[in-house]
Amino acid sequence: MARILIIEDEQDLSGLVEYNLRAAGFEAEVAGTGASGLARARANTPDLVLLDLMLPDLAGSEVLRMLKSDTELRKVPVIIVSAKGQESDRVQGLELGADDYVVKPFSVRELLLRVRAVLRRADVDESPAAQLSAGDIQLDTSRHQVRVKGQEVVLTALEFRLLRTLLERADRVQTREVLLSDVWGIQAEIHTRTVDTHIKRLREKLGPAGDIIETVRGVGYKLSPPPR
């Protein structure tokens, strides 16, 4: 039974979410501040965190940063639940390392679908360890680590999943829509420019080694490993 930590200061909303999560078969607990949420997460690692961005003590973005910088908690998936619904807000949240972004007001059914989708994706990420490589790029799924010519490159959770997906599907064209579905999960409302932005940043972080990620004009992207 997956355990969900809800970090939300609106008591009516947190109570509603907690009730419906329990009714759906999850364990759930609520923290009304960022500090108490971090303390609860450190005391008993959750399987997933639902995080509001507008908390009374700490900004939700700071809570997310602290979760992702904690060696014991950085792999815990996080869904941001926020009234900030502009595309720029959603993209920023995902770039900070969130696994999904749900805009208030939302339907409980949609939230449960998102929770299940993110948990399924986390199960895939915990599948047997694999070493993936192409050119000068090496990706270690068990250590969640990427190296270029032996030097570690720090990627966000989304950048890591994006690179892993491209490596696993080397030499196959991936449309923007497929990448949105498979890397971002059910995020159809986010414009496909998000994919372009993340590809650009991923190439920049990988340096010249990132040139093997090719743009297929009008379609999407393809990772083409150089000849051995």
XYZ file of N, CA and C in Angstrom:
684
model
N 0.843 -1.185 0.000
C 0.000 0.000 0.000
C 0.888 1.249 0.000
N 0.793 2.037 -1.063
C 1.635 3.221 -1.182
C 1.229 4.276 -0.153
N 2.230 4.950 0.379
C 1.996 5.982 1.396
C 2.207 7.354 0.770
N 1.198 8.216 0.885
C 1.220 9.538 0.269
C 1.294 10.602 1.359
N 2.248 11.512 1.229
C 2.368 12.650 2.137
C 1.808 13.884 1.437
N 0.820 14.521 2.075
C 0.175 15.715 1.528
C 0.708 16.929 2.282
N 1.420 17.814 1.604
C 1.917 19.043 2.226
C 1.053 20.184 1.704
N 0.085 20.576 2.517
C -0.962 21.508 2.089
C -1.525 22.212 3.315
N -1.618 23.550 3.267
C -2.091 24.289 4.433
C -3.591 24.548 4.432
N -4.275 24.342 3.308
C -5.729 24.497 3.275
C -6.369 23.234 3.848
N -6.909 23.347 5.063
C -7.372 22.159 5.772
C -8.530 21.458 5.062
N -9.467 22.233 4.523
C -10.592 21.605 3.829
C -10.110 20.786 2.639
N -9.184 21.358 1.885
C -8.677 20.660 0.701
C -7.845 19.452 1.094
N -6.956 19.622 2.059
C -6.105 18.495 2.461
C -6.939 17.361 3.038
N -7.986 17.722 3.786
C -8.863 16.686 4.338
C -9.593 15.926 3.247
N -10.057 16.652 2.224
C -10.746 16.009 1.101
C -9.809 15.069 0.357
N -8.591 15.543 0.086
C -7.616 14.722 -0.634
C -7.241 13.498 0.196
N -6.998 13.688 1.485
C -6.634 12.569 2.366
C -7.742 11.522 2.383
N -8.991 11.971 2.519
C -10.131 11.039 2.560
C -10.206 10.211 1.275
N -10.077 10.879 0.134
C -10.215 10.169 -1.141
C -9.029 9.254 -1.426
N -7.845 9.635 -0.993
C -6.696 8.744 -1.145
C -6.883 7.478 -0.314
N -7.355 7.652 0.907
C -7.599 6.481 1.759
C -8.695 5.597 1.163
N -9.729 6.228 0.623
C -10.824 5.463 0.004
C -10.336 4.693 -1.212
N -9.288 5.221 -1.866
C -8.739 4.556 -3.049
C -7.695 3.502 -2.692
N -7.441 3.303 -1.392
C -6.542 2.236 -0.969
C -5.142 2.676 -0.622
N -4.908 3.980 -0.545
C -3.581 4.481 -0.175
C -3.534 4.817 1.316
N -2.331 4.806 1.863
C -2.115 5.420 3.162
C -1.862 6.897 2.898
N -2.353 7.759 3.780
C -2.175 9.193 3.555
C -2.025 9.919 4.875
N -1.175 10.938 4.888
C -1.068 11.818 6.046
C -0.835 13.232 5.569
N -1.201 14.196 6.412
C -1.166 15.608 6.036
C -0.176 16.371 6.899
N 0.562 17.274 6.256
C 1.406 18.239 6.960
C 0.978 19.621 6.494
N 0.747 20.524 7.444
C 0.207 21.835 7.102
C 1.241 22.897 6.801
N 2.516 22.575 6.981
C 3.589 23.530 6.681
C 4.716 22.812 5.959
N 5.583 23.604 5.340
C 6.728 23.009 4.654
C 7.669 22.324 5.622
N 7.913 22.956 6.766
C 8.840 22.394 7.745
C 8.327 21.075 8.299
N 7.036 21.025 8.643
C 6.488 19.774 9.182
C 6.443 18.695 8.106
N 6.225 19.104 6.856
C 6.236 18.135 5.765
C 7.608 17.511 5.584
N 8.656 18.346 5.628
C 10.020 17.831 5.521
C 10.345 16.907 6.687
N 9.911 17.283 7.890
C 10.177 16.459 9.067
C 9.495 15.105 8.958
N 8.251 15.101 8.499
C 7.516 13.830 8.351
C 8.148 12.960 7.270
N 8.578 13.585 6.176
C 9.207 12.825 5.098
C 10.509 12.190 5.568
N 11.277 12.920 6.373
C 12.547 12.389 6.863
C 12.345 11.315 7.915
N 11.261 11.425 8.688
C 10.986 10.434 9.728
C 10.461 9.130 9.143
N 9.704 9.218 8.049
C 9.092 8.033 7.454
C 8.940 8.300 5.961
N 9.879 7.803 5.182
C 9.927 8.125 3.752
C 8.634 7.740 3.037
N 7.959 8.713 2.412
C 6.727 8.399 1.678
C 7.027 7.811 0.310
N 6.011 7.251 -0.312
C 6.149 6.759 -1.685
C 5.896 7.863 -2.694
N 5.200 8.926 -2.254
C 4.897 10.043 -3.132
C 4.508 11.235 -2.270
N 4.840 12.436 -2.738
C 4.477 13.670 -2.036
C 3.576 14.514 -2.928
N 2.476 15.000 -2.363
C 1.644 16.010 -3.000
C 2.001 17.340 -2.354
N 2.477 18.288 -3.135
C 3.078 19.502 -2.578
C 2.413 20.764 -3.105
N 1.886 21.574 -2.176
C 1.373 22.894 -2.520
C 2.557 23.858 -2.632
N 2.461 24.838 -3.524
C 3.559 25.791 -3.682
C 3.459 26.965 -2.715
N 2.230 27.275 -2.268
C 2.024 28.455 -1.431
C 1.751 28.017 0.005
N 2.820 27.823 0.758
C 2.746 27.365 2.141
C 3.030 28.536 3.078
N 2.584 28.445 4.330
C 2.714 29.593 5.238
C 4.131 29.886 5.709
N 5.019 28.901 5.663
C 6.365 29.123 6.201
C 7.450 29.113 5.126
N 7.458 28.083 4.296
C 8.454 27.947 3.237
C 7.751 27.928 1.888
N 8.404 28.468 0.884
C 7.866 28.334 -0.470
C 7.906 26.857 -0.863
N 6.864 26.410 -1.549
C 6.845 25.016 -1.982
C 8.027 24.666 -2.851
N 8.498 25.631 -3.647
C 9.670 25.388 -4.493
C 10.906 25.102 -3.648
N 11.009 25.753 -2.478
C 12.136 25.508 -1.585
C 12.014 24.129 -0.932
N 10.791 23.745 -0.570
C 10.565 22.405 -0.024
C 10.969 21.354 -1.054
N 10.586 21.582 -2.298
C 10.942 20.647 -3.372
C 12.457 20.560 -3.530
N 13.118 21.704 -3.505
C 14.579 21.712 -3.635
C 15.226 20.926 -2.505
N 14.700 21.078 -1.290
C 15.266 20.376 -0.142
C 15.005 18.877 -0.224
N 13.847 18.498 -0.717
C 13.553 17.073 -0.903
C 14.520 16.462 -1.917
N 14.742 17.172 -3.018
C 15.576 16.633 -4.091
C 17.071 16.684 -3.765
N 17.466 17.475 -2.759
C 18.872 17.521 -2.361
C 19.176 16.564 -1.210
N 18.147 15.919 -0.676
C 18.312 14.952 0.413
C 18.571 13.573 -0.190
N 19.694 12.966 0.141
C 20.065 11.691 -0.472
C 19.042 10.587 -0.199
N 18.314 10.689 0.923
C 17.335 9.663 1.275
C 15.981 9.906 0.610
N 15.739 11.139 0.156
C 14.404 11.496 -0.331
C 14.373 11.900 -1.801
N 15.536 12.048 -2.425
C 15.549 12.644 -3.763
C 14.845 11.796 -4.811
N 14.699 10.486 -4.560
C 14.009 9.637 -5.527
C 12.505 9.562 -5.286
N 12.023 10.188 -4.204
C 10.592 10.175 -3.924
C 9.887 11.073 -4.942
N 8.930 10.542 -5.699
C 8.242 11.382 -6.684
C 7.391 12.449 -6.010
N 7.306 13.611 -6.666
C 6.561 14.747 -6.133
C 5.587 15.259 -7.194
N 4.340 15.430 -6.790
C 3.342 16.078 -7.643
C 3.024 17.435 -7.023
N 3.265 18.502 -7.764
C 2.887 19.829 -7.301
C 1.386 20.018 -7.507
N 0.714 20.532 -6.491
C -0.713 20.851 -6.576
C -0.833 22.338 -6.256
N -1.140 23.158 -7.255
C -1.045 24.598 -7.066
C -2.112 25.346 -7.842
N -2.472 26.528 -7.324
C -3.401 27.410 -8.030
C -2.699 28.171 -9.144
N -1.365 28.133 -9.153
C -0.607 28.795 -10.217
C -0.684 27.932 -11.476
N -1.481 28.398 -12.436
C -1.780 27.528 -13.569
C -1.219 27.947 -14.904
N -0.386 28.995 -14.933
C 0.203 29.395 -16.209
C 1.194 28.330 -16.688
N 1.362 28.246 -18.008
C 2.305 27.257 -18.546
C 3.698 27.463 -17.964
N 4.104 28.731 -17.787
C 5.431 29.011 -17.244
C 5.573 28.462 -15.825
N 4.484 28.514 -15.036
C 4.509 27.971 -13.674
C 4.676 26.452 -13.709
N 3.930 25.806 -14.604
C 3.992 24.345 -14.696
C 5.375 23.893 -15.163
N 5.893 24.571 -16.177
C 7.205 24.199 -16.697
C 8.269 24.398 -15.626
N 8.200 25.517 -14.897
C 9.182 25.778 -13.843
C 9.128 24.696 -12.772
N 7.906 24.302 -12.377
C 7.769 23.251 -11.370
C 8.381 21.943 -11.819
N 8.156 21.585 -13.074
C 8.726 20.353 -13.606
C 10.242 20.448 -13.701
N 10.728 21.634 -14.046
C 12.180 21.796 -14.152
C 12.855 21.736 -12.788
N 12.141 22.084 -11.736
C 12.693 21.990 -10.385
C 12.805 20.542 -9.917
N 12.179 19.627 -10.663
C 12.292 18.220 -10.315
C 10.982 17.543 -9.985
N 9.863 18.286 -10.062
C 8.567 17.654 -9.820
C 8.271 16.649 -10.925
N 7.487 15.637 -10.572
C 7.154 14.591 -11.546
C 5.854 14.882 -12.283
N 5.038 15.755 -11.720
C 3.792 16.133 -12.370
C 3.309 17.425 -11.731
N 2.307 18.045 -12.343
C 1.819 19.342 -11.883
C 0.309 19.358 -12.085
N -0.440 19.511 -11.015
C -1.902 19.548 -11.072
C -2.363 20.931 -10.638
N -3.208 21.543 -11.444
C -3.664 22.902 -11.175
C -4.982 22.885 -10.400
N -5.046 23.700 -9.342
C -6.293 23.894 -8.596
C -7.185 24.880 -9.358
N -8.510 24.695 -9.322
C -9.215 23.542 -8.743
C -9.099 22.335 -9.662
N -9.140 21.156 -9.078
C -8.988 19.924 -9.847
C -10.071 18.943 -9.408
N -10.296 17.951 -10.251
C -11.221 16.883 -9.863
C -10.430 15.826 -9.104
N -11.051 15.253 -8.088
C -10.384 14.204 -7.308
C -10.022 13.034 -8.207
N -10.885 12.736 -9.165
C -10.620 11.619 -10.080
C -9.347 11.871 -10.879
N -9.179 13.111 -11.365
C -7.964 13.439 -12.110
C -6.730 13.297 -11.224
N -6.822 13.779 -9.986
C -5.678 13.697 -9.082
C -5.291 12.242 -8.837
N -6.280 11.379 -8.625
C -5.982 9.964 -8.391
C -5.330 9.331 -9.615
N -5.790 9.719 -10.810
C -5.164 9.210 -12.032
C -3.704 9.633 -12.105
N -3.444 10.891 -11.743
C -2.071 11.386 -11.772
C -1.203 10.648 -10.757
N -1.738 10.441 -9.568
C -0.988 9.734 -8.524
C -0.617 8.332 -8.990
N -1.580 7.621 -9.540
C -1.313 6.247 -10.000
C -0.299 6.244 -11.146
N -0.412 7.215 -12.063
C 0.515 7.272 -13.198
C 1.947 7.521 -12.723
N 2.120 8.440 -11.777
C 3.459 8.747 -11.276
C 4.034 7.559 -10.504
N 3.206 6.883 -9.721
C 3.681 5.707 -8.982
C 4.083 4.587 -9.935
N 3.330 4.415 -11.023
C 3.704 3.401 -12.022
C 5.045 3.745 -12.638
N 5.239 5.017 -12.940
C 6.491 5.453 -13.534
C 7.649 5.244 -12.576
N 7.397 5.465 -11.288
C 8.438 5.247 -10.277
C 8.814 3.773 -10.210
N 7.818 2.886 -10.374
C 8.096 1.447 -10.373
C 8.999 1.075 -11.543
N 8.749 1.706 -12.704
C 9.590 1.441 -13.873
C 11.009 1.921 -13.610
N 11.129 3.102 -12.959
C 12.456 3.640 -12.662
C 13.229 2.746 -11.707
N 12.512 1.937 -10.913
C 13.161 1.033 -9.971
C 13.368 -0.357 -10.568
N 13.122 -0.501 -11.872
C 13.316 -1.784 -12.535
C 14.797 -2.132 -12.533
N 15.146 -3.387 -12.906
C 16.539 -3.815 -12.835
C 17.515 -2.813 -13.430
N 18.648 -2.677 -12.754
C 19.639 -1.680 -13.137
C 20.135 -1.917 -14.557
N 20.414 -0.818 -15.233
C 20.927 -0.922 -16.594
C 21.992 0.140 -16.805
N 22.969 -0.212 -17.626
C 24.000 0.731 -18.046
C 23.730 1.035 -19.513
N 23.402 2.280 -19.802
C 23.116 2.691 -21.167
C 24.225 3.636 -21.630
N 24.614 3.511 -22.884
C 25.678 4.390 -23.374
C 25.521 4.630 -24.869
N 26.034 5.778 -25.281
C 26.089 6.130 -26.696
C 27.148 7.206 -26.838
N 28.117 6.975 -27.702
C 29.201 7.931 -27.838
C 29.935 8.105 -26.521
N 30.068 9.347 -26.076
C 30.773 9.631 -24.820
C 29.839 9.660 -23.615
N 28.569 9.339 -23.828
C 27.564 9.433 -22.760
C 27.348 8.072 -22.127
N 27.420 8.023 -20.798
C 27.089 6.805 -20.048
C 26.009 7.151 -19.021
N 24.975 6.327 -18.946
C 23.880 6.533 -17.996
C 23.718 5.288 -17.143
N 23.751 5.465 -15.832
C 23.611 4.378 -14.858
C 22.263 4.537 -14.169
N 21.316 3.634 -14.464
C 19.970 3.787 -13.909
C 19.930 3.525 -12.409
N 20.767 2.627 -11.907
C 20.724 2.300 -10.481
C 21.239 3.454 -9.629
N 22.253 4.150 -10.124
C 22.821 5.287 -9.384
C 22.194 6.614 -9.777
N 21.324 6.566 -10.785
C 20.691 7.785 -11.297
C 21.780 8.793 -11.652
N 22.755 8.314 -12.439
C 23.955 9.091 -12.700
C 24.273 9.106 -14.198
N 24.709 10.262 -14.672
C 25.116 10.408 -16.072
C 26.545 10.937 -16.104
N 27.355 10.352 -16.972
C 28.738 10.809 -17.150
C 29.024 11.039 -18.623
N 29.835 12.045 -18.885
C 30.327 12.307 -20.230
C 31.847 12.283 -20.166
N 32.442 11.355 -20.886
C 33.898 11.138 -20.833
C 34.372 10.976 -19.385
N 33.562 10.271 -18.597
C 33.935 9.973 -17.218
C 33.595 11.055 -16.217
N 33.190 12.239 -16.690
C 32.850 13.341 -15.785
C 31.349 13.367 -15.552
N 30.964 13.433 -14.263
C 29.534 13.422 -13.942
C 28.859 14.700 -14.422
N 27.650 14.530 -14.978
C 26.820 15.644 -15.416
C 25.543 15.621 -14.582
N 25.242 16.719 -13.915
C 24.068 16.779 -13.043
C 22.836 17.134 -13.874
N 21.858 16.236 -13.865
C 20.602 16.446 -14.584
C 19.440 16.479 -13.610
N 18.386 17.190 -13.982
C 17.155 17.117 -13.203
C 16.507 15.758 -13.445
N 15.506 15.422 -12.631
C 14.811 14.138 -12.789
C 14.204 14.014 -14.188
N 13.639 15.095 -14.688
C 13.033 15.056 -16.014
C 14.082 14.915 -17.114
N 15.177 15.632 -16.989
C 16.249 15.513 -17.983
C 16.808 14.104 -18.005
N 16.932 13.507 -16.818
C 17.438 12.137 -16.739
C 16.487 11.177 -17.452
N 15.167 11.309 -17.183
C 14.197 10.425 -17.831
C 14.175 10.640 -19.342
N 14.334 11.900 -19.745
C 14.340 12.202 -21.172
C 15.540 11.545 -21.852
N 16.725 11.689 -21.269
C 17.920 11.072 -21.847
C 17.801 9.547 -21.829
N 17.312 8.999 -20.743
C 17.159 7.542 -20.659
C 16.226 7.040 -21.756
N 15.119 7.737 -21.962
C 14.159 7.327 -22.997
C 14.802 7.365 -24.377
N 15.543 8.416 -24.664
C 16.204 8.524 -25.972
C 17.269 7.447 -26.153
N 18.012 7.142 -25.087
C 19.035 6.091 -25.173
C 18.393 4.721 -25.383
N 17.308 4.469 -24.666
C 16.634 3.173 -24.797
C 16.024 3.002 -26.186
N 15.724 4.107 -26.855
C 15.083 4.055 -28.172
C 16.008 4.633 -29.252
N 17.277 4.383 -29.080
C 18.279 4.916 -30.013
C 17.951 4.551 -31.453
N 18.199 5.519 -32.329
C 17.965 5.377 -33.767
C 16.489 5.319 -34.150
N 15.601 5.582 -33.180
C 14.170 5.631 -33.482
C 13.657 7.046 -33.218
N 12.958 7.604 -34.180
C 12.422 8.954 -34.030
C 11.314 8.953 -32.980
N 11.402 9.932 -32.059
C 10.383 10.103 -31.022
C 9.674 11.428 -31.252
N 8.375 11.387 -31.474
C 7.647 12.631 -31.665
C 7.556 13.382 -30.338
N 7.298 14.665 -30.427
C 7.137 15.461 -29.210
C 5.991 14.924 -28.368
N 4.916 14.513 -29.028
C 3.753 14.005 -28.294
C 4.086 12.723 -27.549
N 4.858 11.841 -28.178
C 5.260 10.597 -27.512
C 6.145 10.904 -26.310
N 7.075 11.834 -26.478
C 7.950 12.190 -25.360
C 7.155 12.825 -24.223
N 6.186 13.683 -24.544
C 5.339 14.266 -23.506
C 4.614 13.181 -22.728
N 4.103 12.196 -23.444
C 3.350 11.119 -22.797
C 4.255 10.219 -21.964
N 5.404 9.822 -22.536
C 6.232 8.806 -21.885
C 7.192 9.373 -20.848
N 7.616 10.613 -21.012
C 8.564 11.211 -20.070
C 7.841 12.056 -19.024
N 6.888 12.863 -19.487
C 6.170 13.740 -18.561
C 4.927 13.072 -17.971
N 4.511 11.924 -18.501
C 3.276 11.303 -18.032
C 2.094 11.982 -18.696
N 0.962 12.002 -18.003
C -0.241 12.584 -18.603
C -0.200 14.092 -18.439
N 0.516 14.740 -19.377
C 0.702 16.193 -19.328
C 0.304 16.813 -20.660
N -0.792 16.344 -21.220
C -1.174 16.775 -22.562
C -1.435 18.284 -22.643
N -1.778 18.914 -21.492
C -2.091 20.341 -21.550
C -0.843 21.208 -21.664
N 0.321 20.615 -21.466
C 1.560 21.390 -21.604
C 1.970 21.414 -23.072
N 2.269 22.593 -23.573
C 2.600 22.757 -24.986
C 3.889 22.014 -25.318
N 3.972 21.537 -26.561
C 5.144 20.754 -26.958
C 6.428 21.576 -26.961
N 6.349 22.914 -26.830
C 7.566 23.718 -26.676
C 8.363 23.253 -25.462
N 7.663 22.688 -24.482
C 8.340 22.191 -23.284
C 9.384 21.147 -23.663
N 9.054 20.267 -24.597
C 10.004 19.249 -25.042
C 11.218 19.920 -25.673
N 10.979 20.892 -26.546
C 12.077 21.584 -27.210
C 13.002 22.254 -26.198
N 12.406 22.891 -25.180
C 13.195 23.565 -24.152
C 14.081 22.587 -23.405
N 13.525 21.428 -23.034
C 14.289 20.439 -22.279
C 15.373 19.782 -23.134
N 15.084 19.550 -24.401
C 16.110 19.007 -25.299
C 17.269 19.991 -25.404
N 16.955 21.269 -25.561
C 17.990 22.301 -25.673
C 18.874 22.312 -24.423
N 18.257 22.265 -23.237
C 19.023 22.294 -21.994
C 19.816 21.006 -21.803
N 19.236 19.893 -22.216
C 19.946 18.624 -22.105
C 21.182 18.634 -22.988
N 21.054 19.123 -24.216
C 22.211 19.213 -25.116
C 23.290 20.117 -24.514
N 22.860 21.236 -23.931
C 23.828 22.168 -23.345
C 24.605 21.509 -22.216
N 23.919 20.739 -21.379
C 24.586 20.090 -20.253
C 25.530 18.984 -20.727
N 25.167 18.312 -21.804
C 25.992 17.220 -22.313
C 27.171 17.728 -23.135
N 27.130 19.005 -23.539
C 28.217 19.560 -24.331
C 28.256 18.943 -25.726
N 29.436 18.866 -26.345
C 29.543 18.301 -27.699
C 28.968 16.884 -27.799
N 29.001 16.130 -26.682
C 28.452 14.762 -26.714
C 26.959 14.770 -27.012
N 26.286 15.899 -26.701
C 24.848 15.988 -26.930
C 24.462 16.160 -28.376
N 25.450 16.319 -29.253
C 25.143 16.486 -30.676
C 24.513 15.239 -31.284
N 24.623 14.105 -30.589
C 24.016 12.881 -31.132
C 22.489 12.903 -30.987
N 21.950 13.888 -30.233
C 20.497 14.057 -30.163
C 20.103 14.948 -31.332
N 19.513 14.357 -32.340
C 19.215 15.057 -33.587
C 17.772 15.541 -33.619
N 17.568 16.692 -34.229
C 16.221 17.196 -34.482
C 15.729 16.649 -35.813
N 14.566 16.033 -35.797
C 13.930 15.577 -37.033
C 12.846 16.605 -37.342
N 13.122 17.484 -38.255
C 12.287 18.655 -38.491
C 10.827 18.288 -38.739
N 9.956 18.952 -38.001
C 8.527 18.738 -38.161
C 7.997 17.493 -37.477
N 8.891 16.714 -36.838
C 8.455 15.454 -36.230
C 8.830 15.398 -34.753
N 10.149 15.412 -34.473
C 10.579 15.262 -33.084
C 12.078 15.126 -32.988
N 12.526 14.097 -32.276
C 13.960 13.947 -32.005
C 14.379 12.480 -32.102
N 15.690 12.300 -32.355
C 16.254 10.961 -32.447
C 17.670 11.000 -31.916
N 18.010 10.027 -31.092
C 19.394 9.882 -30.627
C 20.094 8.891 -31.543
N 21.127 9.344 -32.232
C 21.858 8.516 -33.196
C 23.258 8.244 -32.674
N 23.497 7.054 -32.101
C 24.843 6.734 -31.601
C 25.853 6.740 -32.735
N 27.041 7.266 -32.487
C 28.075 7.252 -33.525
C 28.544 5.823 -33.781
N 29.110 5.564 -34.959
C 29.631 4.213 -35.238
C 30.716 3.852 -34.226
N 30.747 2.564 -33.848
C 31.774 2.093 -32.915
C 33.098 1.947 -33.636
